Amino acid sequence: MAEVSIIVPVYQVENYIRQCVDSILAQTFTDFELILVDDGSKDQSGKICDEYVLIDERVKVIHQTNSGAATARNSGMNQAVGNYFMFVDSDDYIAPTMLECLHKTILNEKADMVVCNCLYFFESDEKKDFCTNMKLETLSGMEIFYNRKNERNYGIWTVVWNKLIKKEIVQKVKFRSGKYYEDEFWANDIYQMDIKVVTIPDCLYYYRQHDDSTMKKKNIKKNFDIVEALQERIYIYLKEEKYSDQAYKVFIYSLEYLEESKRMITNQEEQDKFIQAEKRTKDIVKQLKQRKLSKMKSVSLVFMGINPCLVFVVGMKFRGLLERFL
């Protein structure tokens, strides 16, 4: 048995995986198991993972056919035995005290989840390194979902990798296989649970930014997935009148991906998916029109109901002015 299970999905990261694993094995808190899930890597990543099994008995390796990060994380969760789970991306690394700090906090605060600050580091220019704003506070999952998720640095809540989570909480929510932006779907699920979340300002996770990042390579499926995840969140907000402004805010954000998808269509299947996404968009507009919103938002919805993508393009030209009202 191990107190903490650390799960790392691994795919095509032979240049980064050693730094990632070494940073985990160097933790000051040592009562953990490390589960490396090789998601059908074609480079040396899988072989490197196997090498660590011979180096440290806490390391376990799962090899599977390529199925995506969501499925890899689920595979790791199915094998994990710890009381708490932590996820790390294989091209990132963590501070030596990360696990110790998170574990100490989750016990002392009797929390279900602990979230730490992180550093986004750019390989090409160290001067661009930055971290998000975070302070020591206690929040409910509902507060995060209905309010904090829509702040400027909302990604800190969405990602799964800067958190330590109780096993009984995280195992109730599976990552949705076959999806890009699987963290967005995961966040839609987990923050609607009755959970206590504690945040700490310590910058303990190092999130690598590089040009060959999978998420930076645009394709229409990614866009459809993020639109689906955002629209799912909007429909949850629309269940209660008091969250209408939050629904509108996320709706505007979703239009960026919808409009971009329209410009990327190359075949009938993509055209059909776009039509479905646009249909949901117009349904959301219809529901928002029935809500108590500001006059400017209400007027904008009249035009969006006709051609949401076109309105978004025009709106972007006046973005600075619009942000004062939206």
mmCIF file of C-alpha atoms in Angstrom:
data_model
loop_
_atom_site.group_PDB
_atom_site.id
_atom_site.type_symbol
_atom_site.label_atom_id
_atom_site.label_comp_id
_atom_site.label_asym_id
_atom_site.label_seq_id
_atom_site.Cartn_x
_atom_site.Cartn_y
_atom_site.Cartn_z
ATOM 1 C CA MET A 1 0.000 0.000 0.000
ATOM 2 C CA ALA A 2 1.032 3.588 -0.627
ATOM 3 C CA GLU A 3 -0.410 6.784 0.828
ATOM 4 C CA VAL A 4 -0.381 8.586 -2.524
ATOM 5 C CA SER A 5 -0.691 7.348 -6.097
ATOM 6 C CA ILE A 6 0.945 9.560 -8.727
ATOM 7 C CA ILE A 7 -0.314 8.880 -12.235
ATOM 8 C CA VAL A 8 1.605 10.017 -15.318
ATOM 9 C CA PRO A 9 0.244 9.474 -18.855
ATOM 10 C CA VAL A 10 3.226 9.067 -21.187
ATOM 11 C CA TYR A 11 3.263 9.605 -24.933
ATOM 12 C CA GLN A 12 6.143 10.603 -27.238
ATOM 13 C CA VAL A 13 8.131 12.461 -24.558
ATOM 14 C CA GLU A 14 11.549 10.814 -24.679
ATOM 15 C CA ASN A 15 13.216 14.231 -24.321
ATOM 16 C CA TYR A 16 11.298 15.147 -21.159
ATOM 17 C CA ILE A 17 10.221 11.998 -19.335
ATOM 18 C CA ARG A 18 13.446 11.589 -17.345
ATOM 19 C CA GLN A 19 13.208 15.088 -15.880
ATOM 20 C CA CYS A 20 9.579 14.432 -14.979
ATOM 21 C CA VAL A 21 10.166 11.066 -13.298
ATOM 22 C CA ASP A 22 13.348 12.181 -11.550
ATOM 23 C CA SER A 23 11.514 15.120 -9.993
ATOM 24 C CA ILE A 24 8.855 12.769 -8.648
ATOM 25 C CA LEU A 25 11.306 10.233 -7.251
ATOM 26 C CA ALA A 26 13.172 13.090 -5.524
ATOM 27 C CA GLN A 27 10.145 14.069 -3.419
ATOM 28 C CA THR A 28 10.746 14.745 0.274
ATOM 29 C CA PHE A 29 7.524 12.824 0.965
ATOM 30 C CA THR A 30 8.317 9.251 0.006
ATOM 31 C CA ASP A 31 5.210 7.182 0.733
ATOM 32 C CA PHE A 32 3.883 7.021 -2.806
ATOM 33 C CA GLU A 33 3.604 4.811 -5.853
ATOM 34 C CA LEU A 34 4.358 6.151 -9.314
ATOM 35 C CA ILE A 35 2.255 4.740 -12.146
ATOM 36 C CA LEU A 36 3.614 5.489 -15.616
ATOM 37 C CA VAL A 37 1.074 4.758 -18.347
ATOM 38 C CA ASP A 38 2.805 4.396 -21.706
ATOM 39 C CA ASP A 39 0.070 5.284 -24.158
ATOM 40 C CA GLY A 40 1.524 3.486 -27.177
ATOM 41 C CA SER A 41 4.578 5.704 -27.592
ATOM 42 C CA LYS A 42 6.538 5.096 -30.797
ATOM 43 C CA ASP A 43 9.732 6.714 -29.512
ATOM 44 C CA GLN A 44 11.863 5.562 -26.554
ATOM 45 C CA SER A 45 9.411 6.771 -23.900
ATOM 46 C CA GLY A 46 8.082 3.310 -23.036
ATOM 47 C CA LYS A 47 11.571 1.839 -22.775
ATOM 48 C CA ILE A 48 12.683 4.657 -20.489
ATOM 49 C CA CYS A 49 9.668 3.996 -18.254
ATOM 50 C CA ASP A 50 10.651 0.333 -17.956
ATOM 51 C CA GLU A 51 14.162 1.359 -16.902
ATOM 52 C CA TYR A 52 12.754 3.135 -13.845
ATOM 53 C CA VAL A 53 11.036 -0.037 -12.634
ATOM 54 C CA LEU A 54 14.528 -1.506 -12.126
ATOM 55 C CA ILE A 55 15.715 1.644 -10.362
ATOM 56 C CA ASP A 56 12.913 2.237 -7.866
ATOM 57 C CA GLU A 57 10.396 -0.281 -6.512
ATOM 58 C CA ARG A 58 7.743 2.440 -6.201
ATOM 59 C CA VAL A 59 7.496 2.670 -9.991
ATOM 60 C CA LYS A 60 4.897 0.716 -11.962
ATOM 61 C CA VAL A 61 4.462 0.783 -15.732
ATOM 62 C CA ILE A 62 1.371 0.130 -17.812
ATOM 63 C CA HIS A 63 1.741 -0.261 -21.578
ATOM 64 C CA GLN A 64 -1.346 0.223 -23.727
ATOM 65 C CA THR A 65 -2.254 0.996 -27.306
ATOM 66 C CA ASN A 66 -2.560 4.688 -28.049
ATOM 67 C CA SER A 67 -5.920 5.869 -26.703
ATOM 68 C CA GLY A 68 -5.269 9.393 -25.434
ATOM 69 C CA ALA A 69 -4.446 11.009 -22.101
ATOM 70 C CA ALA A 70 -7.947 10.498 -20.689
ATOM 71 C CA THR A 71 -7.860 6.733 -21.151
ATOM 72 C CA ALA A 72 -4.279 6.602 -19.868
ATOM 73 C CA ARG A 73 -5.274 8.395 -16.678
ATOM 74 C CA ASN A 74 -8.245 6.088 -16.229
ATOM 75 C CA SER A 75 -5.955 3.071 -16.662
ATOM 76 C CA GLY A 76 -3.670 4.435 -13.978
ATOM 77 C CA MET A 77 -6.578 5.085 -11.632
ATOM 78 C CA ASN A 78 -7.795 1.508 -12.069
ATOM 79 C CA GLN A 79 -4.425 0.208 -10.833
ATOM 80 C CA ALA A 80 -3.828 2.809 -8.109
ATOM 81 C CA VAL A 81 -3.957 1.839 -4.414
ATOM 82 C CA GLY A 82 -3.196 5.130 -2.660
ATOM 83 C CA ASN A 83 -5.520 7.060 -0.369
ATOM 84 C CA TYR A 84 -4.834 10.181 -2.422
ATOM 85 C CA PHE A 85 -4.257 10.666 -6.147
ATOM 86 C CA MET A 86 -2.056 13.141 -7.962
ATOM 87 C CA PHE A 87 -1.591 13.547 -11.718
ATOM 88 C CA VAL A 88 1.519 14.846 -13.484
ATOM 89 C CA ASP A 89 1.955 15.444 -17.213
ATOM 90 C CA SER A 90 4.995 13.684 -18.626
ATOM 91 C CA ASP A 91 6.645 16.761 -20.150
ATOM 92 C CA ASP A 92 6.416 18.756 -16.896
ATOM 93 C CA TYR A 93 8.171 18.405 -13.557
ATOM 94 C CA ILE A 94 7.462 19.206 -9.904
ATOM 95 C CA ALA A 95 9.236 20.848 -6.961
ATOM 96 C CA PRO A 96 10.861 18.460 -4.431
ATOM 97 C CA THR A 97 8.416 19.506 -1.705
ATOM 98 C CA MET A 98 5.220 19.450 -3.762
ATOM 99 C CA LEU A 99 3.840 16.186 -2.450
ATOM 100 C CA GLU A 100 4.862 16.953 1.135
ATOM 101 C CA CYS A 101 3.161 20.369 1.072
ATOM 102 C CA LEU A 102 -0.030 19.112 -0.529
ATOM 103 C CA HIS A 103 -0.293 16.070 1.707
ATOM 104 C CA LYS A 104 0.309 18.066 4.873
ATOM 105 C CA THR A 105 -2.317 20.604 3.849
ATOM 106 C CA ILE A 106 -4.996 18.087 2.896
ATOM 107 C CA LEU A 107 -4.612 16.360 6.276
ATOM 108 C CA ASN A 108 -4.444 19.509 8.413
ATOM 109 C CA GLU A 109 -7.392 21.140 6.663
ATOM 110 C CA LYS A 110 -9.411 17.916 6.355
ATOM 111 C CA ALA A 111 -9.915 18.803 2.713
ATOM 112 C CA ASP A 112 -10.982 16.726 -0.265
ATOM 113 C CA MET A 113 -8.649 18.519 -2.681
ATOM 114 C CA VAL A 114 -5.603 20.768 -2.408
ATOM 115 C CA VAL A 115 -4.567 23.030 -5.278
ATOM 116 C CA CYS A 116 -1.138 24.640 -5.545
ATOM 117 C CA ASN A 117 0.178 27.456 -7.700
ATOM 118 C CA CYS A 118 2.231 26.631 -10.775
ATOM 119 C CA LEU A 119 4.902 28.142 -12.981
ATOM 120 C CA TYR A 120 4.434 28.228 -16.743
ATOM 121 C CA PHE A 121 7.944 28.079 -18.139
ATOM 122 C CA PHE A 122 8.950 28.788 -21.711
ATOM 123 C CA GLU A 123 11.983 26.973 -23.037
ATOM 124 C CA SER A 124 12.714 29.642 -25.630
ATOM 125 C CA ASP A 125 12.756 32.606 -23.271
ATOM 126 C CA GLU A 126 13.051 32.217 -19.501
ATOM 127 C CA LYS A 127 12.033 35.833 -19.024
ATOM 128 C CA LYS A 128 8.517 34.903 -20.053
ATOM 129 C CA ASP A 129 8.068 32.543 -17.115
ATOM 130 C CA PHE A 130 5.021 33.414 -15.049
ATOM 131 C CA CYS A 131 2.774 32.002 -12.377
ATOM 132 C CA THR A 132 -0.885 32.577 -11.657
ATOM 133 C CA ASN A 133 -2.252 34.516 -8.701
ATOM 134 C CA MET A 134 -3.316 32.284 -5.857
ATOM 135 C CA LYS A 135 -3.690 32.724 -2.122
ATOM 136 C CA LEU A 136 -4.360 30.513 0.861
ATOM 137 C CA GLU A 137 -8.102 29.984 1.085
ATOM 138 C CA THR A 138 -10.820 27.386 1.502
ATOM 139 C CA LEU A 139 -13.531 27.003 -1.121
ATOM 140 C CA SER A 140 -16.348 24.659 -1.985
ATOM 141 C CA GLY A 141 -16.448 22.857 -5.296
ATOM 142 C CA MET A 142 -19.632 24.742 -6.150
ATOM 143 C CA GLU A 143 -17.972 28.132 -5.538
ATOM 144 C CA ILE A 144 -15.218 27.182 -7.971
ATOM 145 C CA PHE A 145 -17.577 25.875 -10.625
ATOM 146 C CA TYR A 146 -20.080 28.705 -10.525
ATOM 147 C CA ASN A 147 -17.685 31.610 -9.959
ATOM 148 C CA ARG A 148 -13.934 31.002 -9.963
ATOM 149 C CA LYS A 149 -13.978 28.907 -13.155
ATOM 150 C CA ASN A 150 -14.773 32.016 -15.157
ATOM 151 C CA GLU A 151 -12.023 34.278 -13.840
ATOM 152 C CA ARG A 152 -9.149 35.211 -16.159
ATOM 153 C CA ASN A 153 -6.827 32.486 -14.881
ATOM 154 C CA TYR A 154 -9.584 29.894 -14.718
ATOM 155 C CA GLY A 155 -7.271 27.245 -16.142
ATOM 156 C CA ILE A 156 -5.725 26.770 -12.714
ATOM 157 C CA TRP A 157 -9.004 25.147 -11.649
ATOM 158 C CA THR A 158 -9.518 23.174 -14.838
ATOM 159 C CA VAL A 159 -6.233 21.299 -15.092
ATOM 160 C CA VAL A 160 -5.861 18.139 -13.059
ATOM 161 C CA TRP A 161 -2.092 18.233 -12.553
ATOM 162 C CA ASN A 162 -1.648 20.809 -9.757
ATOM 163 C CA LYS A 163 -3.852 18.976 -7.292
ATOM 164 C CA LEU A 164 -3.897 16.270 -4.619
ATOM 165 C CA ILE A 165 -7.312 14.630 -4.339
ATOM 166 C CA LYS A 166 -8.895 12.083 -2.040
ATOM 167 C CA LYS A 167 -9.258 8.690 -3.665
ATOM 168 C CA GLU A 168 -12.962 8.376 -2.869
ATOM 169 C CA ILE A 169 -13.622 11.712 -4.575
ATOM 170 C CA VAL A 170 -11.540 11.375 -7.718
ATOM 171 C CA GLN A 171 -12.604 7.807 -8.429
ATOM 172 C CA LYS A 172 -16.206 8.931 -8.798
ATOM 173 C CA VAL A 173 -15.255 10.891 -11.892
ATOM 174 C CA LYS A 174 -13.693 9.171 -14.878
ATOM 175 C CA PHE A 175 -11.910 11.120 -17.592
ATOM 176 C CA ARG A 176 -13.927 11.031 -20.783
ATOM 177 C CA SER A 177 -12.051 8.906 -23.255
ATOM 178 C CA GLY A 178 -11.533 10.072 -26.801
ATOM 179 C CA LYS A 179 -11.783 13.739 -25.900
ATOM 180 C CA TYR A 180 -9.302 16.546 -26.274
ATOM 181 C CA TYR A 181 -9.549 19.060 -23.421
ATOM 182 C CA GLU A 182 -10.510 16.142 -21.190
ATOM 183 C CA ASP A 183 -9.742 18.340 -18.166
ATOM 184 C CA GLU A 184 -12.620 20.661 -19.107
ATOM 185 C CA PHE A 185 -15.089 17.783 -19.015
ATOM 186 C CA TRP A 186 -13.507 16.478 -15.797
ATOM 187 C CA ALA A 187 -13.873 19.880 -14.139
ATOM 188 C CA ASN A 188 -17.542 20.031 -15.162
ATOM 189 C CA ASP A 189 -18.077 16.851 -13.170
ATOM 190 C CA ILE A 190 -15.870 17.119 -10.108
ATOM 191 C CA TYR A 191 -16.705 20.655 -8.989
ATOM 192 C CA GLN A 192 -20.399 19.895 -8.827
ATOM 193 C CA MET A 193 -19.637 17.452 -6.042
ATOM 194 C CA ASP A 194 -19.896 18.468 -2.383
ATOM 195 C CA ILE A 195 -16.158 18.870 -1.794
ATOM 196 C CA LYS A 196 -13.874 21.077 0.290
ATOM 197 C CA VAL A 197 -10.993 22.605 -1.670
ATOM 198 C CA VAL A 198 -7.980 24.361 -0.176
ATOM 199 C CA THR A 199 -5.595 26.461 -2.257
ATOM 200 C CA ILE A 200 -1.999 27.305 -1.373
ATOM 201 C CA PRO A 201 0.144 30.032 -3.006
ATOM 202 C CA ASP A 202 3.287 27.893 -3.215
ATOM 203 C CA CYS A 203 4.481 27.488 -6.815
ATOM 204 C CA LEU A 204 5.206 23.745 -6.863
ATOM 205 C CA TYR A 205 4.339 22.571 -10.368
ATOM 206 C CA TYR A 206 6.339 23.480 -13.491
ATOM 207 C CA TYR A 207 4.226 23.496 -16.638
ATOM 208 C CA ARG A 208 6.300 23.353 -19.798
ATOM 209 C CA GLN A 209 5.367 25.516 -22.782
ATOM 210 C CA HIS A 210 6.868 24.431 -26.088
ATOM 211 C CA ASP A 211 6.055 24.786 -29.749
ATOM 212 C CA ASP A 212 5.315 21.109 -30.370
ATOM 213 C CA SER A 213 2.701 20.932 -27.620
ATOM 214 C CA THR A 214 -0.183 18.671 -28.626
ATOM 215 C CA MET A 215 -2.730 21.214 -27.460
ATOM 216 C CA LYS A 216 -1.155 23.939 -29.614
ATOM 217 C CA LYS A 217 -1.606 21.945 -32.806
ATOM 218 C CA LYS A 218 -5.032 23.006 -33.926
ATOM 219 C CA ASN A 219 -7.492 20.700 -35.590
ATOM 220 C CA ILE A 220 -11.230 20.815 -35.898
ATOM 221 C CA LYS A 221 -11.872 17.889 -33.533
ATOM 222 C CA LYS A 222 -10.183 19.771 -30.700
ATOM 223 C CA ASN A 223 -12.401 22.732 -31.412
ATOM 224 C CA PHE A 224 -15.556 20.642 -31.438
ATOM 225 C CA ASP A 225 -14.538 19.066 -28.113
ATOM 226 C CA ILE A 226 -13.904 22.360 -26.352
ATOM 227 C CA VAL A 227 -17.171 23.770 -27.700
ATOM 228 C CA GLU A 228 -18.974 20.684 -26.380
ATOM 229 C CA ALA A 229 -17.346 21.001 -22.943
ATOM 230 C CA LEU A 230 -18.151 24.712 -22.705
ATOM 231 C CA GLN A 231 -21.723 24.245 -23.886
ATOM 232 C CA GLU A 232 -22.156 21.505 -21.307
ATOM 233 C CA ARG A 233 -21.108 24.000 -18.619
ATOM 234 C CA ILE A 234 -23.440 26.663 -20.032
ATOM 235 C CA TYR A 235 -26.444 24.342 -19.843
ATOM 236 C CA ILE A 236 -25.643 23.643 -16.186
ATOM 237 C CA TYR A 237 -25.539 27.369 -15.473
ATOM 238 C CA LEU A 238 -28.834 27.874 -17.275
ATOM 239 C CA LYS A 239 -30.616 25.642 -14.766
ATOM 240 C CA GLU A 240 -30.698 28.595 -12.357
ATOM 241 C CA GLU A 241 -31.494 32.226 -13.137
ATOM 242 C CA LYS A 242 -28.776 33.580 -10.834
ATOM 243 C CA TYR A 243 -26.060 32.088 -13.030
ATOM 244 C CA SER A 244 -27.288 33.668 -16.254
ATOM 245 C CA ASP A 245 -24.377 36.119 -16.437
ATOM 246 C CA GLN A 246 -21.918 33.252 -16.022
ATOM 247 C CA ALA A 247 -23.676 31.350 -18.797
ATOM 248 C CA TYR A 248 -23.414 34.382 -21.076
ATOM 249 C CA LYS A 249 -19.708 34.823 -20.307
ATOM 250 C CA VAL A 250 -18.854 31.220 -21.160
ATOM 251 C CA PHE A 251 -21.106 31.403 -24.210
ATOM 252 C CA ILE A 252 -19.072 34.300 -25.635
ATOM 253 C CA TYR A 253 -15.881 32.353 -24.977
ATOM 254 C CA SER A 254 -17.259 29.305 -26.808
ATOM 255 C CA LEU A 255 -17.959 31.348 -29.934
ATOM 256 C CA GLU A 256 -14.238 31.770 -30.562
ATOM 257 C CA TYR A 257 -13.881 28.015 -31.061
ATOM 258 C CA LEU A 258 -17.133 27.684 -32.970
ATOM 259 C CA GLU A 259 -16.149 30.402 -35.438
ATOM 260 C CA GLU A 260 -12.677 28.925 -35.862
ATOM 261 C CA SER A 261 -14.233 25.504 -36.522
ATOM 262 C CA LYS A 262 -16.340 26.943 -39.295
ATOM 263 C CA ARG A 263 -13.194 28.098 -41.102
ATOM 264 C CA MET A 264 -11.571 24.652 -40.734
ATOM 265 C CA ILE A 265 -14.305 22.490 -42.288
ATOM 266 C CA THR A 266 -13.001 20.234 -45.084
ATOM 267 C CA ASN A 267 -15.627 17.477 -45.438
ATOM 268 C CA GLN A 268 -19.288 16.636 -44.927
ATOM 269 C CA GLU A 269 -18.757 14.924 -41.573
ATOM 270 C CA GLU A 270 -17.155 18.066 -40.170
ATOM 271 C CA GLN A 271 -19.918 20.156 -41.713
ATOM 272 C CA ASP A 272 -22.546 18.013 -39.968
ATOM 273 C CA LYS A 273 -20.777 18.335 -36.598
ATOM 274 C CA PHE A 274 -20.543 22.070 -37.045
ATOM 275 C CA ILE A 275 -24.265 22.270 -37.796
ATOM 276 C CA GLN A 276 -24.983 20.352 -34.587
ATOM 277 C CA ALA A 277 -22.727 22.659 -32.558
ATOM 278 C CA GLU A 278 -24.292 25.729 -34.138
ATOM 279 C CA LYS A 279 -27.767 24.362 -33.409
ATOM 280 C CA ARG A 280 -26.876 24.031 -29.721
ATOM 281 C CA THR A 281 -25.446 27.549 -29.845
ATOM 282 C CA LYS A 282 -28.714 28.963 -31.136
ATOM 283 C CA ASP A 283 -30.636 27.010 -28.506
ATOM 284 C CA ILE A 284 -28.433 28.605 -25.837
ATOM 285 C CA VAL A 285 -29.129 32.022 -27.354
ATOM 286 C CA LYS A 286 -32.850 31.296 -27.165
ATOM 287 C CA GLN A 287 -32.603 30.410 -23.483
ATOM 288 C CA LEU A 288 -30.385 33.382 -22.657
ATOM 289 C CA LYS A 289 -32.915 35.731 -24.263
ATOM 290 C CA GLN A 290 -35.380 34.687 -21.563
ATOM 291 C CA ARG A 291 -32.984 35.644 -18.753
ATOM 292 C CA LYS A 292 -32.522 38.922 -16.930
ATOM 293 C CA LEU A 293 -29.353 40.273 -18.520
ATOM 294 C CA SER A 294 -28.036 43.760 -19.133
ATOM 295 C CA LYS A 295 -29.524 45.689 -22.038
ATOM 296 C CA MET A 296 -26.332 45.390 -24.099
ATOM 297 C CA LYS A 297 -26.148 41.628 -23.604
ATOM 298 C CA SER A 298 -29.794 41.238 -24.506
ATOM 299 C CA VAL A 299 -29.343 43.262 -27.691
ATOM 300 C CA SER A 300 -26.272 41.240 -28.680
ATOM 301 C CA LEU A 301 -28.297 38.029 -28.360
ATOM 302 C CA VAL A 302 -30.787 39.240 -30.958
ATOM 303 C CA PHE A 303 -28.038 39.346 -33.586
ATOM 304 C CA MET A 304 -26.319 36.174 -32.347
ATOM 305 C CA GLY A 305 -29.504 34.243 -32.844
ATOM 306 C CA ILE A 306 -29.235 34.998 -36.576
ATOM 307 C CA ASN A 307 -25.528 34.398 -37.197
ATOM 308 C CA PRO A 308 -23.462 33.820 -34.032
ATOM 309 C CA CYS A 309 -20.130 33.365 -35.828
ATOM 310 C CA LEU A 310 -20.445 36.564 -37.833
ATOM 311 C CA VAL A 311 -21.418 38.555 -34.760
ATOM 312 C CA PHE A 312 -18.406 37.151 -32.937
ATOM 313 C CA VAL A 313 -16.039 38.208 -35.730
ATOM 314 C CA VAL A 314 -17.451 41.741 -35.738
ATOM 315 C CA GLY A 315 -17.391 41.837 -31.944
ATOM 316 C CA MET A 316 -13.702 40.920 -31.836
ATOM 317 C CA LYS A 317 -12.882 44.104 -33.721
ATOM 318 C CA PHE A 318 -14.317 46.046 -30.787
ATOM 319 C CA ARG A 319 -13.082 43.673 -28.103
ATOM 320 C CA GLY A 320 -11.597 46.320 -25.839
ATOM 321 C CA LEU A 321 -14.861 48.222 -25.708
ATOM 322 C CA LEU A 322 -17.018 45.132 -25.305
ATOM 323 C CA GLU A 323 -14.998 43.726 -22.390
ATOM 324 C CA ARG A 324 -16.054 46.738 -20.347
ATOM 325 C CA PHE A 325 -19.641 45.560 -20.596
ATOM 326 C CA LEU A 326 -19.356 41.768 -20.833
#
